[in-house]
PDB file of C-alpha atoms in Angstrom:
ATOM      1  CA  MET O   1       1.098 -33.166 -19.637  1.00 63.00           C
ATOM      2  CA  ILE O   2       1.962 -31.433 -16.326  1.00 59.00           C
ATOM      3  CA  LYS O   3      -0.946 -30.129 -14.264  1.00 68.00           C
ATOM      4  CA  GLY O   4       1.061 -28.452 -11.508  1.00 70.00           C
ATOM      5  CA  LEU O   5       3.699 -28.854  -8.840  1.00 72.00           C
ATOM      6  CA  GLY O   6       2.793 -31.889  -6.760  1.00 71.00           C
ATOM      7  CA  GLY O   7       4.870 -31.166  -3.679  1.00 79.00           C
ATOM      8  CA  VAL O   8       8.192 -30.360  -2.095  1.00 84.00           C
ATOM      9  CA  PHE O   9       9.659 -32.968   0.253  1.00 80.00           C
ATOM     10  CA  TRP O  10      12.890 -32.997   2.269  1.00 83.00           C
ATOM     11  CA  ARG O  11      14.504 -34.530   5.323  1.00 86.00           C
ATOM     12  CA  THR O  12      15.419 -32.697   8.522  1.00 89.00           C
ATOM     13  CA  ASN O  13      17.341 -33.590  11.667  1.00 89.00           C
ATOM     14  CA  ASP O  14      14.809 -31.839  13.943  1.00 92.00           C
ATOM     15  CA  LEU O  15      11.298 -32.456  12.644  1.00 92.00           C
ATOM     16  CA  GLU O  16       9.468 -30.727  15.499  1.00 92.00           C
ATOM     17  CA  ALA O  17      11.612 -27.573  15.344  1.00 94.00           C
ATOM     18  CA  VAL O  18      11.233 -27.296  11.564  1.00 94.00           C
ATOM     19  CA  LYS O  19       7.460 -27.853  11.722  1.00 94.00           C
ATOM     20  CA  LYS O  20       7.128 -25.198  14.440  1.00 95.00           C
ATOM     21  CA  TRP O  21       9.280 -22.719  12.512  1.00 96.00           C
ATOM     22  CA  TYR O  22       7.317 -23.073   9.264  1.00 95.00           C
ATOM     23  CA  SER O  23       4.070 -22.833  11.216  1.00 95.00           C
ATOM     24  CA  ASP O  24       5.067 -19.806  13.324  1.00 96.00           C
ATOM     25  CA  VAL O  25       7.175 -17.882  10.825  1.00 96.00           C
ATOM     26  CA  LEU O  26       5.464 -18.607   7.509  1.00 94.00           C
ATOM     27  CA  LYS O  27       1.994 -19.261   8.952  1.00 94.00           C
ATOM     28  CA  LEU O  28       1.716 -22.650   7.226  1.00 93.00           C
ATOM     29  CA  GLU O  29      -0.793 -24.895   8.972  1.00 92.00           C
ATOM     30  CA  ILE O  30       1.240 -28.072   9.424  1.00 92.00           C
ATOM     31  CA  ASP O  31      -1.033 -31.084   9.868  1.00 92.00           C
ATOM     32  CA  ASN O  32      -0.350 -34.194  11.969  1.00 91.00           C
ATOM     33  CA  TRP O  33       1.077 -35.957   8.901  1.00 92.00           C
ATOM     34  CA  ASN O  34       3.944 -33.373   9.002  1.00 93.00           C
ATOM     35  CA  GLY O  35       2.820 -31.352   5.996  1.00 92.00           C
ATOM     36  CA  THR O  36       0.259 -29.015   4.510  1.00 91.00           C
ATOM     37  CA  VAL O  37      -1.600 -28.545   1.253  1.00 90.00           C
ATOM     38  CA  ILE O  38      -1.239 -25.110  -0.316  1.00 87.00           C
ATOM     39  CA  LYS O  39      -4.080 -24.429  -2.721  1.00 84.00           C
ATOM     40  CA  PRO O  40      -3.069 -21.787  -5.264  1.00 82.00           C
ATOM     41  CA  GLN O  41      -5.383 -18.917  -6.025  1.00 82.00           C
ATOM     42  CA  SER O  42      -5.675 -16.851  -9.189  1.00 82.00           C
ATOM     43  CA  GLY O  43      -2.447 -14.876  -9.624  1.00 81.00           C
ATOM     44  CA  ASN O  44      -0.431 -17.375  -7.565  1.00 80.00           C
ATOM     45  CA  GLU O  45       2.159 -19.013  -9.766  1.00 79.00           C
ATOM     46  CA  THR O  46       4.655 -21.811  -9.259  1.00 80.00           C
ATOM     47  CA  ILE O  47       7.953 -21.326 -11.053  1.00 79.00           C
ATOM     48  CA  PHE O  48       9.989 -24.387 -12.021  1.00 76.00           C
ATOM     49  CA  SER O  49      13.459 -23.370 -13.163  1.00 78.00           C
ATOM     50  CA  PHE O  50      16.976 -24.776 -13.531  1.00 77.00           C
ATOM     51  CA  PHE O  51      20.236 -23.051 -12.569  1.00 81.00           C
ATOM     52  CA  ALA O  52      23.821 -23.891 -13.568  1.00 80.00           C
ATOM     53  CA  GLU O  53      26.057 -25.141 -10.739  1.00 82.00           C
ATOM     54  CA  ASP O  54      28.050 -21.871 -10.822  1.00 82.00           C
ATOM     55  CA  ASP O  55      25.013 -19.530 -10.971  1.00 83.00           C
ATOM     56  CA  SER O  56      25.078 -16.914  -8.207  1.00 83.00           C
ATOM     57  CA  SER O  57      21.293 -16.639  -7.762  1.00 82.00           C
ATOM     58  CA  PHE O  58      21.555 -18.648  -4.522  1.00 80.00           C
ATOM     59  CA  PRO O  59      24.435 -20.402  -2.711  1.00 80.00           C
ATOM     60  CA  ALA O  60      26.037 -23.260  -4.623  1.00 79.00           C
ATOM     61  CA  GLU O  61      26.021 -25.498  -1.512  1.00 80.00           C
ATOM     62  CA  GLN O  62      22.209 -25.358  -1.516  1.00 81.00           C
ATOM     63  CA  GLN O  63      20.914 -27.552  -4.319  1.00 82.00           C
ATOM     64  CA  VAL O  64      17.265 -26.445  -4.033  1.00 84.00           C
ATOM     65  CA  MET O  65      15.704 -23.149  -2.974  1.00 84.00           C
ATOM     66  CA  LEU O  66      12.103 -22.688  -1.904  1.00 88.00           C
ATOM     67  CA  ASN O  67      10.221 -19.597  -3.015  1.00 90.00           C
ATOM     68  CA  PHE O  68       6.913 -18.675  -1.387  1.00 92.00           C
ATOM     69  CA  GLN O  69       4.722 -16.047  -3.017  1.00 92.00           C
ATOM     70  CA  VAL O  70       3.295 -13.652  -0.408  1.00 93.00           C
ATOM     71  CA  HIS O  71       0.333 -11.277  -0.625  1.00 90.00           C
ATOM     72  CA  ASP O  72       2.074  -8.238   0.881  1.00 94.00           C
ATOM     73  CA  LEU O  73       5.828  -8.239   1.431  1.00 95.00           C
ATOM     74  CA  ASN O  74       5.682  -5.210   3.755  1.00 96.00           C
ATOM     75  CA  GLU O  75       3.244  -7.038   6.069  1.00 96.00           C
ATOM     76  CA  THR O  76       5.409 -10.141   5.855  1.00 96.00           C
ATOM     77  CA  LEU O  77       8.488  -8.098   6.827  1.00 97.00           C
ATOM     78  CA  LYS O  78       6.637  -6.689   9.853  1.00 97.00           C
ATOM     79  CA  HIS O  79       5.701 -10.235  10.911  1.00 97.00           C
ATOM     80  CA  LEU O  80       9.289 -11.473  10.468  1.00 97.00           C
ATOM     81  CA  GLU O  81      10.590  -8.580  12.563  1.00 97.00           C
ATOM     82  CA  GLN O  82       8.065  -9.361  15.336  1.00 97.00           C
ATOM     83  CA  MET O  83       9.185 -13.002  15.255  1.00 96.00           C
ATOM     84  CA  GLY O  84      12.855 -11.975  15.451  1.00 97.00           C
ATOM     85  CA  ILE O  85      13.648 -13.566  12.081  1.00 97.00           C
ATOM     86  CA  PRO O  86      16.606 -11.778  10.457  1.00 97.00           C
ATOM     87  CA  LEU O  87      16.775 -11.285   6.717  1.00 97.00           C
ATOM     88  CA  ALA O  88      19.491 -13.304   5.004  1.00 95.00           C
ATOM     89  CA  LYS O  89      19.365 -10.850   2.117  1.00 90.00           C
ATOM     90  CA  GLU O  90      17.839  -7.377   2.050  1.00 90.00           C
ATOM     91  CA  GLN O  91      14.824  -6.635  -0.131  1.00 95.00           C
ATOM     92  CA  GLU O  92      15.424  -6.505  -3.871  1.00 94.00           C
ATOM     93  CA  SER O  93      13.038  -5.250  -6.538  1.00 96.00           C
ATOM     94  CA  SER O  94      13.027  -6.077 -10.232  1.00 93.00           C
ATOM     95  CA  GLU O  95      10.608  -6.375 -13.109  1.00 93.00           C
ATOM     96  CA  PHE O  96       9.597  -9.729 -11.578  1.00 88.00           C
ATOM     97  CA  GLY O  97       8.578  -8.282  -8.194  1.00 93.00           C
ATOM     98  CA  LYS O  98      10.010  -7.795  -4.702  1.00 95.00           C
ATOM     99  CA  PHE O  99      12.096 -10.441  -2.935  1.00 93.00           C
ATOM    100  CA  VAL O 100      13.705 -11.156   0.459  1.00 96.00           C
ATOM    101  CA  TRP O 101      15.529 -14.189   1.839  1.00 94.00           C
ATOM    102  CA  ILE O 102      15.337 -15.760   5.270  1.00 96.00           C
ATOM    103  CA  LYS O 103      16.808 -19.006   6.651  1.00 95.00           C
ATOM    104  CA  ASP O 104      14.907 -21.900   8.198  1.00 94.00           C
ATOM    105  CA  PRO O 105      16.229 -23.848  11.240  1.00 94.00           C
ATOM    106  CA  ASP O 106      18.262 -26.122   8.943  1.00 90.00           C
ATOM    107  CA  GLY O 107      19.979 -23.068   7.383  1.00 91.00           C
ATOM    108  CA  ARG O 108      18.063 -23.477   4.111  1.00 89.00           C
ATOM    109  CA  LEU O 109      17.484 -20.175   2.305  1.00 90.00           C
ATOM    110  CA  ILE O 110      13.813 -19.391   1.728  1.00 92.00           C
ATOM    111  CA  GLU O 111      12.875 -16.719  -0.809  1.00 92.00           C
ATOM    112  CA  LEU O 112       9.719 -14.695  -0.208  1.00 93.00           C
ATOM    113  CA  TRP O 113       8.258 -13.030  -3.313  1.00 92.00           C
ATOM    114  CA  GLU O 114       5.593 -10.413  -3.894  1.00 93.00           C
ATOM    115  CA  LYS O 115       4.611 -10.388  -7.540  1.00 87.00           C
TER     116      LYS O 115
END
């Protein structure tokens, strides 16, 4: 029944700052309608998962966490360092891949994942 994830939408108090941050830091091309279309490629997956309120996978005060799959986490880390973006959580590796966290201008944790 489900073909794929249709989108992620949220409100912000500073639209221009958030658009600039996602454009500069994550290299998303934000269009004049305040969004972008990400077209998955082979090997790019979207995970849809639920967590209990007391799960420690990400802060309880954050109801939703974004995860962006990246091609090369080492290159991404170099870019983040050049941009002056601190890591909110150091790199972790598991059987699922490599992960880091950063924060957007609204303080929302963003997980970056290399599969």
